[in-house]
Tab-separated table of C-alpha atoms and ligand atoms in Angstrom:
chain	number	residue	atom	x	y	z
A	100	UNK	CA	136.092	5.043	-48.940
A	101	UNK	CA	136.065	8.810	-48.034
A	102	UNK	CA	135.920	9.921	-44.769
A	103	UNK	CA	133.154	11.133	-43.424
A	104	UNK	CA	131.125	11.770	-40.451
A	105	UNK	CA	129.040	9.720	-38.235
A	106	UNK	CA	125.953	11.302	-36.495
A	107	UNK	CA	123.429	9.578	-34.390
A	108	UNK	CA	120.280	11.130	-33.946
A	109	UNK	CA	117.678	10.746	-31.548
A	110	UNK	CA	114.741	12.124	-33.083
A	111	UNK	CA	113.602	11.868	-36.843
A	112	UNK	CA	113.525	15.638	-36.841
A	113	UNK	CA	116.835	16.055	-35.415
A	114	UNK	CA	118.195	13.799	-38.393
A	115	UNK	CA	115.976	15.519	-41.050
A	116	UNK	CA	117.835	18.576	-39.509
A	117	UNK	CA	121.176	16.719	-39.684
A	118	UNK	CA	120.552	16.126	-43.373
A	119	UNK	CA	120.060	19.646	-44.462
A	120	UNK	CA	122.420	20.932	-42.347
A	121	UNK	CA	124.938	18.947	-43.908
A	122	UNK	CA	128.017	21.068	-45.912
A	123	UNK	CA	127.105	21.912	-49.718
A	124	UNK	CA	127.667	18.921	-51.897
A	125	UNK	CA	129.104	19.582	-55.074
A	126	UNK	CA	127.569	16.298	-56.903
A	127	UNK	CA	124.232	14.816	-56.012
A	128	UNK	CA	126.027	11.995	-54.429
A	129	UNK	CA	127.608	13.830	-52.317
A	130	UNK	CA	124.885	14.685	-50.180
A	131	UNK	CA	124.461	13.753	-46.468
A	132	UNK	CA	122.516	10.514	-46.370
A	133	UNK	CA	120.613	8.646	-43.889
A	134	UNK	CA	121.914	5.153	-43.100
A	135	UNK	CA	119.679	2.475	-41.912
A	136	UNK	CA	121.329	-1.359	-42.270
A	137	UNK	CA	123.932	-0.381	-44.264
A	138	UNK	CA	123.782	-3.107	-46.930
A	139	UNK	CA	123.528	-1.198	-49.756
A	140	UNK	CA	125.079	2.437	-48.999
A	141	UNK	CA	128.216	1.093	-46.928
A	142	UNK	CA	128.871	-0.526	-50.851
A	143	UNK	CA	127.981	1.820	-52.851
A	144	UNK	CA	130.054	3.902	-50.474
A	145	UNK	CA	132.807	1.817	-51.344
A	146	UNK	CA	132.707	2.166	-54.318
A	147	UNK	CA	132.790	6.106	-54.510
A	148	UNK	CA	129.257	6.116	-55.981
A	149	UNK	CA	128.076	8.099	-53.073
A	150	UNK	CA	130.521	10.231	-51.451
A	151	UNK	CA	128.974	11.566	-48.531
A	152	UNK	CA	130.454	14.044	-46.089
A	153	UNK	CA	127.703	12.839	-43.200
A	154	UNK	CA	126.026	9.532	-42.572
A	155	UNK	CA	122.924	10.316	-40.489
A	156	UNK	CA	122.662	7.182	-38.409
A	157	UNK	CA	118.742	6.011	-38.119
A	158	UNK	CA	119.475	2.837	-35.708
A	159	UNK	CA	118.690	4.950	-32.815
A	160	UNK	CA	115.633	6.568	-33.514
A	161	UNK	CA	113.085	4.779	-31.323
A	162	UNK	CA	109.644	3.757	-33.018
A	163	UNK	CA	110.612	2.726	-36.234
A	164	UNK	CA	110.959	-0.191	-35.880
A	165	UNK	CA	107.525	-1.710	-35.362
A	166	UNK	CA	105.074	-3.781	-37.573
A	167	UNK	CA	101.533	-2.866	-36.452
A	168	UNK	CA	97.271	-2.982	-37.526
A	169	UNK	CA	96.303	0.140	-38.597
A	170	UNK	CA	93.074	-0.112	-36.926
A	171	UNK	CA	91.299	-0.913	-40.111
A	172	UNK	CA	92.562	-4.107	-41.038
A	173	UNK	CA	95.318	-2.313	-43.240
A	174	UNK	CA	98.899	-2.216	-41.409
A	175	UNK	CA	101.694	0.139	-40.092
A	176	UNK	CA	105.492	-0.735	-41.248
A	177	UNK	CA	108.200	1.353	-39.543
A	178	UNK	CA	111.182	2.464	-42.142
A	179	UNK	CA	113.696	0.297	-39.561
A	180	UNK	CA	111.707	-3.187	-39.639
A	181	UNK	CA	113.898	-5.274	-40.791
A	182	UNK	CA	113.429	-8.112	-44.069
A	183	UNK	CA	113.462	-10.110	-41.551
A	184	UNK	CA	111.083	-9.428	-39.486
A	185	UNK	CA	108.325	-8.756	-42.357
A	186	UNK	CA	108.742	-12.420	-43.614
A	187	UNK	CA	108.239	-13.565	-40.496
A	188	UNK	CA	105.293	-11.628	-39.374
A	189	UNK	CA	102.516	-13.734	-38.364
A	190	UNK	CA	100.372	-10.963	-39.640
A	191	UNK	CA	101.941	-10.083	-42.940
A	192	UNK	CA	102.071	-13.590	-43.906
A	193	UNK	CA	98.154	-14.356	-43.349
A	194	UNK	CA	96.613	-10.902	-44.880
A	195	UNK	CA	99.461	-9.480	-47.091
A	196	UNK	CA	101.008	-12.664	-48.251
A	197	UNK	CA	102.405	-11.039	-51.106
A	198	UNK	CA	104.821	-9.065	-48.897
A	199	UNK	CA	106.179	-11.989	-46.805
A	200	UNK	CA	107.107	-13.805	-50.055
A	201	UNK	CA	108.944	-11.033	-51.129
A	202	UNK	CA	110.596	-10.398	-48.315
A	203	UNK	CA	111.456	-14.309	-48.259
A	204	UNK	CA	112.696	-13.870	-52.151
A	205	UNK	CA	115.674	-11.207	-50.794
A	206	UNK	CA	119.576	-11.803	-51.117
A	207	UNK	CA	119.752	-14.115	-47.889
A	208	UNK	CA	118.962	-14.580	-44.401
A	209	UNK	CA	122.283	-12.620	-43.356
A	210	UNK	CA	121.035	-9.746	-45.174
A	211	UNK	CA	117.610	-9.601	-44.494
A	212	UNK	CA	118.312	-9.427	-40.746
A	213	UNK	CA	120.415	-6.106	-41.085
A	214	UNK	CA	118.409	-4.693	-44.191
A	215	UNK	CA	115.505	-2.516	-43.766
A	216	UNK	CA	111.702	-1.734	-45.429
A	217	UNK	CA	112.892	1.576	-45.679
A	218	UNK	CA	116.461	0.981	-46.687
A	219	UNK	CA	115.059	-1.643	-49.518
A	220	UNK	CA	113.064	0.877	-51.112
A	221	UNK	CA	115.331	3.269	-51.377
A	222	UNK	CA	118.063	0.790	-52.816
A	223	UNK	CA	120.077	2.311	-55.949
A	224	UNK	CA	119.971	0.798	-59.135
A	225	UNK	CA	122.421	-2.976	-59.513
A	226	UNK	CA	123.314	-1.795	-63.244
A	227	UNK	CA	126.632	-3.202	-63.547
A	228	UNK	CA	127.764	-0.282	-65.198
A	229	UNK	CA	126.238	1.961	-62.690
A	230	UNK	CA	128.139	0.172	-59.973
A	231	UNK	CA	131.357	0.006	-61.604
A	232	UNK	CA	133.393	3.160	-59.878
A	233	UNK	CA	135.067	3.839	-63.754
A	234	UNK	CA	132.048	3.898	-65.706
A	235	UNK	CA	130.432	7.392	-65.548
A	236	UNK	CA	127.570	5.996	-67.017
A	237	UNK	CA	124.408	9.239	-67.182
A	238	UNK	CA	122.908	8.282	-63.746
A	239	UNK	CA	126.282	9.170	-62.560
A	240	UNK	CA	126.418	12.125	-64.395
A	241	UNK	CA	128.280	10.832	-67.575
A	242	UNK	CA	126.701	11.777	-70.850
A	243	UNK	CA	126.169	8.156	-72.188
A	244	UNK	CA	123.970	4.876	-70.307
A	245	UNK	CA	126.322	2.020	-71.592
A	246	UNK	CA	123.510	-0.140	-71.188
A	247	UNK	CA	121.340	1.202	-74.054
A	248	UNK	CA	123.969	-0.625	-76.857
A	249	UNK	CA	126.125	-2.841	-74.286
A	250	UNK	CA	125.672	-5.456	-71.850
A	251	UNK	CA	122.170	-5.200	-71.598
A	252	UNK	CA	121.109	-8.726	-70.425
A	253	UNK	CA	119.630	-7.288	-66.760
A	254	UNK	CA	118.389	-3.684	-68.229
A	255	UNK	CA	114.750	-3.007	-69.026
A	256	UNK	CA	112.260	-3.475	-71.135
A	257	UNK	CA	109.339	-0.954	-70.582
A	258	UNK	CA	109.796	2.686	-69.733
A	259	UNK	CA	113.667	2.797	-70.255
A	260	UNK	CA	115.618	5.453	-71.751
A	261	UNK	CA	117.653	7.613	-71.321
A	262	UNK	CA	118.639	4.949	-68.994
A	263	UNK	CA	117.980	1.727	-68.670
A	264	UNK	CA	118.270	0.641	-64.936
A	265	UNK	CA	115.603	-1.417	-63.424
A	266	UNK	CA	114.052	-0.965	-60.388
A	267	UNK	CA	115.595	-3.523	-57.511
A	268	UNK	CA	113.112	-3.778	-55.082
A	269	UNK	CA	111.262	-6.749	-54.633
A	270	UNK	CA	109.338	-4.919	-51.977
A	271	UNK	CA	108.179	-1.938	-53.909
A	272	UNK	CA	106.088	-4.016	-56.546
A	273	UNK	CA	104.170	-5.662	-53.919
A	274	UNK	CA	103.606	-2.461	-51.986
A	275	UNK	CA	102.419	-0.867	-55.261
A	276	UNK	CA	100.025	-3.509	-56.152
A	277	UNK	CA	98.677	-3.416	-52.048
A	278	UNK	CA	97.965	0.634	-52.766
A	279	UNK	CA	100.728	1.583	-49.975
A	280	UNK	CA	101.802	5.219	-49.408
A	281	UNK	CA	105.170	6.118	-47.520
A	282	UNK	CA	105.193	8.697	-44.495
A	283	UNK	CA	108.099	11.061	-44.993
A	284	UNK	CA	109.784	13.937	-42.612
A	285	UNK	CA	111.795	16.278	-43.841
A	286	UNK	CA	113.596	19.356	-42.029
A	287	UNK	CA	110.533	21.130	-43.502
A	288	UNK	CA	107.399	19.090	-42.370
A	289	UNK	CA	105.937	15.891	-43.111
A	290	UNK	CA	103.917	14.088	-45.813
A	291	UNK	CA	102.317	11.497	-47.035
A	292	UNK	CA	103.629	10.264	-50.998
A	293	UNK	CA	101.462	7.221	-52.760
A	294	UNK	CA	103.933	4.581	-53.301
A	295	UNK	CA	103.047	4.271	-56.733
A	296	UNK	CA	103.928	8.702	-56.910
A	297	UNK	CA	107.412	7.538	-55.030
A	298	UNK	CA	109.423	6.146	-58.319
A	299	UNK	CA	110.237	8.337	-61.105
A	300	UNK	CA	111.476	7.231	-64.450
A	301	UNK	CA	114.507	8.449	-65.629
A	302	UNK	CA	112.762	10.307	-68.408
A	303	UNK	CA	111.313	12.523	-65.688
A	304	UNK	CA	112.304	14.401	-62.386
A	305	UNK	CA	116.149	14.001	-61.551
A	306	UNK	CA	117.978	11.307	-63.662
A	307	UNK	CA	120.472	11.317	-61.101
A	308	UNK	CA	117.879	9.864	-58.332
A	309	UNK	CA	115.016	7.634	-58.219
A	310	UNK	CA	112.515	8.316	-56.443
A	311	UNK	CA	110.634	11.621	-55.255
A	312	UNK	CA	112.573	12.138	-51.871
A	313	UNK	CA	114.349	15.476	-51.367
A	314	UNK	CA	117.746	14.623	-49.536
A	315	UNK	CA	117.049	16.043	-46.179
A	316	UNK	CA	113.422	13.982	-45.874
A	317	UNK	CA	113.311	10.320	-44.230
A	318	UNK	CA	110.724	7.730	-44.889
A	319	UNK	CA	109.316	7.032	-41.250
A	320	UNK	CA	106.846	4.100	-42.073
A	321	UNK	CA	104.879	2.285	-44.923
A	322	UNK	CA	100.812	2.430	-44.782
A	323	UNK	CA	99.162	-0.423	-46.521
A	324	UNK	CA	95.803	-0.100	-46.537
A	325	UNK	CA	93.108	-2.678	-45.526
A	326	UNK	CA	91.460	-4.178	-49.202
A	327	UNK	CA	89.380	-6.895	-50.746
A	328	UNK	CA	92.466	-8.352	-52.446
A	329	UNK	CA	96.021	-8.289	-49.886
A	330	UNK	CA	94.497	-11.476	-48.290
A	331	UNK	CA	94.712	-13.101	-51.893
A	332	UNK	CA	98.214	-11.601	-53.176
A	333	UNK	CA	101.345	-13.283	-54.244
A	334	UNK	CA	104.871	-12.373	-55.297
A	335	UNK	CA	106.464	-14.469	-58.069
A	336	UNK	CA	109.967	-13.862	-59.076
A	337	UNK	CA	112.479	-15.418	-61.582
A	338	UNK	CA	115.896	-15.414	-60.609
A	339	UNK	CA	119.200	-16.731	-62.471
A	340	UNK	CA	120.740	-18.178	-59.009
A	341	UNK	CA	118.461	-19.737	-56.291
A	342	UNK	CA	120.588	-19.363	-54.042
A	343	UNK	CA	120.641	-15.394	-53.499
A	344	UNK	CA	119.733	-13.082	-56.328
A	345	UNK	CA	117.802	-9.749	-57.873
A	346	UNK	CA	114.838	-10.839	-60.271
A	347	UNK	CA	114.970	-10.836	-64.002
A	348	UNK	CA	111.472	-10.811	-64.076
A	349	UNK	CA	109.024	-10.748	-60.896
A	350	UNK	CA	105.384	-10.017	-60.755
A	351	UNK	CA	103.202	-8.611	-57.891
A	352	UNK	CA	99.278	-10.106	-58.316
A	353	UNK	CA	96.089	-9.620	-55.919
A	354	UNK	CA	93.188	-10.804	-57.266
A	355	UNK	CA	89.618	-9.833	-55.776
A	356	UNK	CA	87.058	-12.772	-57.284
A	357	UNK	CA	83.022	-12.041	-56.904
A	358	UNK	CA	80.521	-14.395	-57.360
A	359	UNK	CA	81.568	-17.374	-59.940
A	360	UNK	CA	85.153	-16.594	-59.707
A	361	UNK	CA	84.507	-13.242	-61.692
A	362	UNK	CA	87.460	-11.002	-61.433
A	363	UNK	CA	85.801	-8.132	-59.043
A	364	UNK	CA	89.552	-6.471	-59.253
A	365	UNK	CA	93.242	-7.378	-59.967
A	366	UNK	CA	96.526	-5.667	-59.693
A	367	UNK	CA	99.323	-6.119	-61.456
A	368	UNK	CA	103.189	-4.971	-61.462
A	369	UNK	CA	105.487	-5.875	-62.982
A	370	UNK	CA	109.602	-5.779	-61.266
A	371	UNK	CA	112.982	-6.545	-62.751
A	372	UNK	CA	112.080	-4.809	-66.131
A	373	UNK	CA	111.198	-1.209	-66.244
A	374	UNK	CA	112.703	1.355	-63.910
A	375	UNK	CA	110.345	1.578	-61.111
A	376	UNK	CA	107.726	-1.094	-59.910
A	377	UNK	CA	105.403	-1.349	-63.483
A	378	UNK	CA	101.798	-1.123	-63.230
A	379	UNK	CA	99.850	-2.559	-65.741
A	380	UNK	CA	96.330	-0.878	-65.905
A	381	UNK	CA	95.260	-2.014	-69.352
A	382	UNK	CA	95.965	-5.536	-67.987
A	383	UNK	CA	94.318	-4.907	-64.908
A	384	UNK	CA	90.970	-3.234	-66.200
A	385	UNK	CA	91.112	-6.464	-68.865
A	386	UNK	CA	90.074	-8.606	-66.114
A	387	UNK	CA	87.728	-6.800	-64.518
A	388	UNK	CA	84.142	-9.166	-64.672
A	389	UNK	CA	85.987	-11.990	-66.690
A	390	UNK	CA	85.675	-15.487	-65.236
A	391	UNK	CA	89.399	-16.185	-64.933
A	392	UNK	CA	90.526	-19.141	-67.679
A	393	UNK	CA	93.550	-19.824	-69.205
A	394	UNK	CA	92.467	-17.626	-71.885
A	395	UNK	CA	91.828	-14.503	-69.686
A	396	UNK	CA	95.443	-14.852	-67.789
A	397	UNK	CA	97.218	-15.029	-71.508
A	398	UNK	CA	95.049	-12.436	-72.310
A	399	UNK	CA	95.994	-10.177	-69.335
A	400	UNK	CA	99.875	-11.372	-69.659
A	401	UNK	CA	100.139	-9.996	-73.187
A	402	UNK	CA	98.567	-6.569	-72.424
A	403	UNK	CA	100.929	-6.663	-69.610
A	404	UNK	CA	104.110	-6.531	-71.901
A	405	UNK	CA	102.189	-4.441	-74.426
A	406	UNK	CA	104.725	-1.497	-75.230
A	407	UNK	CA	107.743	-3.947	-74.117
A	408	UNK	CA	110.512	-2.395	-76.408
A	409	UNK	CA	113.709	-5.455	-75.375
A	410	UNK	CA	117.187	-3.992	-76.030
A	411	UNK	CA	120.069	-6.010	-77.624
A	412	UNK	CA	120.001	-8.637	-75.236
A	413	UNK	CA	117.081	-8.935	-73.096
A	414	UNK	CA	114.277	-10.200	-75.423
A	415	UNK	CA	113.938	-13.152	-73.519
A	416	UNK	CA	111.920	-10.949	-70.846
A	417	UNK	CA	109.304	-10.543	-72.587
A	418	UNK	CA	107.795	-14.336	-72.595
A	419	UNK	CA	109.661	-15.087	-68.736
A	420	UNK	CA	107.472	-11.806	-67.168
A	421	UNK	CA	104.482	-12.919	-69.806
A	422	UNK	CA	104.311	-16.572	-67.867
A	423	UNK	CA	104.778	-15.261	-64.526
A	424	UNK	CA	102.059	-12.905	-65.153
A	425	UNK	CA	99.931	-15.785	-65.677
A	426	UNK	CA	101.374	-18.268	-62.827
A	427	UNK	CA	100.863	-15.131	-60.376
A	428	UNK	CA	96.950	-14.544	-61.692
A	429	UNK	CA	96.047	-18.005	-61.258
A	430	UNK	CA	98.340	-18.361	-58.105
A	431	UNK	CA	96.534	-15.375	-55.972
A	432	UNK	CA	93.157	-16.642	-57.616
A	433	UNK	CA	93.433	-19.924	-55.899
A	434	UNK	CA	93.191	-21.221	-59.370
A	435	UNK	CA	94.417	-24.402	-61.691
A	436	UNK	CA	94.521	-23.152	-65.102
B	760	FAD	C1	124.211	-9.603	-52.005
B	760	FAD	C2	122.948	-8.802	-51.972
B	760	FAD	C3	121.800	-9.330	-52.541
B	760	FAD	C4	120.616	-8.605	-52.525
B	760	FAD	N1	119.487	-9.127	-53.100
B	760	FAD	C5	118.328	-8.415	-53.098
B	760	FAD	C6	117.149	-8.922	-53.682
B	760	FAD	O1	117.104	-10.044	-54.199
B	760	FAD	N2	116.039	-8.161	-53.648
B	760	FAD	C7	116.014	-6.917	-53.065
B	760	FAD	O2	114.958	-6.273	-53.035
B	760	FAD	N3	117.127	-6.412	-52.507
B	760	FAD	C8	118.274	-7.120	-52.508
B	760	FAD	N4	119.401	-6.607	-51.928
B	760	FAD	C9	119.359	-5.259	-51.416
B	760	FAD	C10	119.042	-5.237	-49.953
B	760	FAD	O3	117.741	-5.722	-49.748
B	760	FAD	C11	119.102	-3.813	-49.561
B	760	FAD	O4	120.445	-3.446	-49.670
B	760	FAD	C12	118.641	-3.559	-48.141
B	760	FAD	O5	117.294	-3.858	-48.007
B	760	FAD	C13	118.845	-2.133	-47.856
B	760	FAD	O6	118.349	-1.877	-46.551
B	760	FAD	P1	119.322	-1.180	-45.509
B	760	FAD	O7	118.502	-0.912	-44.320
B	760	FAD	O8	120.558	-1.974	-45.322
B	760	FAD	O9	119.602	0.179	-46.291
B	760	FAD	P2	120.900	1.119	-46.268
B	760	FAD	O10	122.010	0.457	-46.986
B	760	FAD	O11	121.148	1.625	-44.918
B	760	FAD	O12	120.318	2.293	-47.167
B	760	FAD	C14	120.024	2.087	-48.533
B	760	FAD	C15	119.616	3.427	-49.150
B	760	FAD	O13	118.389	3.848	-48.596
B	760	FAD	C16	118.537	5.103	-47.914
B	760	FAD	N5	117.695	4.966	-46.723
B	760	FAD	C17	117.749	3.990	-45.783
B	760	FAD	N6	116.739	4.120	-44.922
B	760	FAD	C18	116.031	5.210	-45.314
B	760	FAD	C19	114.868	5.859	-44.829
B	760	FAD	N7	114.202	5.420	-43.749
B	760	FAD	N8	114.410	6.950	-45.480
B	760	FAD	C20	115.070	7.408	-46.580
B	760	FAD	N9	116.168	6.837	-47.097
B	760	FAD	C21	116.641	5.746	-46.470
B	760	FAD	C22	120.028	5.242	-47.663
B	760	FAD	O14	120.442	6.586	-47.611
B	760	FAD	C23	120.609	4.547	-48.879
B	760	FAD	O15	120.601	5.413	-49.988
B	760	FAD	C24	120.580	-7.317	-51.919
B	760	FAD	C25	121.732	-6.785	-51.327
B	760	FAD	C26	122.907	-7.526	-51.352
B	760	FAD	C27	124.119	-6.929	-50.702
């Protein structure tokens, strides 16, 4: 690991200002970043896939760390709650139940007492490529993603290209589908960025990064707001070890029903297959005033992979994310189809 140095700030300004104070990095990944539990940079740090000169400690920034109503039925989540503590929110687990099961579905319980909302979010990509310190793959500014023609089994299947990383979360397509937005401060002032605005594709903004966050600005806390459909939300995910594991496939589903289990609203997104949390509007709007049958969910699942294009070895997403599309619908519908 290279050395670097350790600041603790007090304030989330006085780390914004840590970050941008921070000496000129040559590389992207050698900027200053903020360290909350450490689970994934301490690795990638490790590894020499981020390199930088100062780790802006977050630990001891008071406030952040608190899981509270919004005073509209929605809820406040401070960037330093940990996994932890989300899944076992009293809360969370009655209105947003989505979120709890997601939280539940991460690595293990180890991990998800040191890892954070904010930290989780803001997760780099697992490509195996990506994380191997010899492969300067094009997210680490290489000229080539190995993925595209290699071992491809874990890459994605919608909006990939130039590289093919998917999105790791398993918070982030839950907090898409809920309509959350992420309070950020940066050395330069604050704002508030719609979660679903936060991701970018690699075919736009910064290949090198993944999301919109400029590298002096801190996520402070996640807003999810109060809606006809959190209270009926679920998280399914399909993983190749039970034990601990990223999905292959995982879908976020809330489901607002009107009179004779009419489909007032759904959301859908889709994780493990494109790189960011995938909505699925076509599917969504599908829905809309259809009584839900076993017909309707197939019919929403395909339109949900509509535009999937697999690469050499990773066809078999397609029909995994197409039946948990349909085993989430009917799940957060309260349904037996
Ligand atoms: C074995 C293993 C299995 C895992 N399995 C899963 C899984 O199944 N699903 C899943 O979703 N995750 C999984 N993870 C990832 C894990 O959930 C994340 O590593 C953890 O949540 C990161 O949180 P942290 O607080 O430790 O972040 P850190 O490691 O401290 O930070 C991670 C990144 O976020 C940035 N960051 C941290 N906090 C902020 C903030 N407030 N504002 C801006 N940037 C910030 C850091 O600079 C860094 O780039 C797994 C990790 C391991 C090691």
């Amino acid at each position: 690991m290279k050395a670097f140095e350790w600041v603790s700030p007090a304030s989330v300004g006085e780390a914004a200002n840590l970050l941008k104070s921070a000496p000129a990095a040559k590389d992207v990944d050698d900027a200053a970043r903020p360290i909350a539990g450490g689970q994934d940079l301490l690795t990638t740090m490790k590894d020499y896939i981020t390199r930088p000169a100062r780790v802006v400690n977050l630990k001891g920034i008071r406030g952040l760390d608190r899981i509270e109503p919004d005073g509209r039925k929605g809820l406040r989540i401070g960037a330093l709650v940990t996994l932890a503590e989300l899944e076992e929110s009293a809360e969370v687990r009655r209105d947003f139940p989505a979120l709890a099961e997601a939280a539940h579905s991460i690595a293990t319980p180890q991990i998800r007492n040191l890892g954070t909302v904010g930290g989780n979010l803001c997760q780099r990509p697992r490509c195996w490529y990506y994380r191997l310190e010899e492969a300067v793959c094009l997210k680490k500014g290489g000229s080539e993603c190995f993925a595209a023609t290699g071992e491809n089994k874990y890459n994605a299947i919608l909006g990939g290209g130039p590289s093919y990383i998917v999105h790791p979360s398993d918070l982030a397509p839950v907090l898409v589908a809920l309509g959350a937005s992420v309070a950020v401060t940066g050395a330069d002032g604050k704002r508030t960025i719609p979660l679903e605005k936060f991701f970018t594709l690699p075919s736009e903004g910064n290949i090198r990064r993944e999301n919109v966050l400029r590298n002096d600005e801190i996520i402070t806390e996640i807003d999810v707001p109060a809606s006809g459909f959190a209270a009926h939300s679920t998280y399914l995910k399909f993983k190749e070890r039970d034990s601990l594991d990223f999905a292959l496939a995982s879908v976020a589903a809330a489901v607002e029903l009107g009179p004779e289990k009419t489909v007032k609203q759904a959301r859908i997104v889709l994780g493990g297959v494109a790189p960011i949390p995938w909505r699925v509007p076509k599917a969504e709007g599908y829905l809309a005033g259809k009584t839900l049958s076993a017909d309707a969910l197939a019919g929403a699942a395909r339109l949900a992979l509509e535009g999937a294009e697999p690469l050499g070895k990773n066809a078999y997403k397609v029909p995994l994310t197409e039946t948990l599309v349909r085993r989430a619908l009917a799940k957060a519908s309260g349904l037996s189809v």
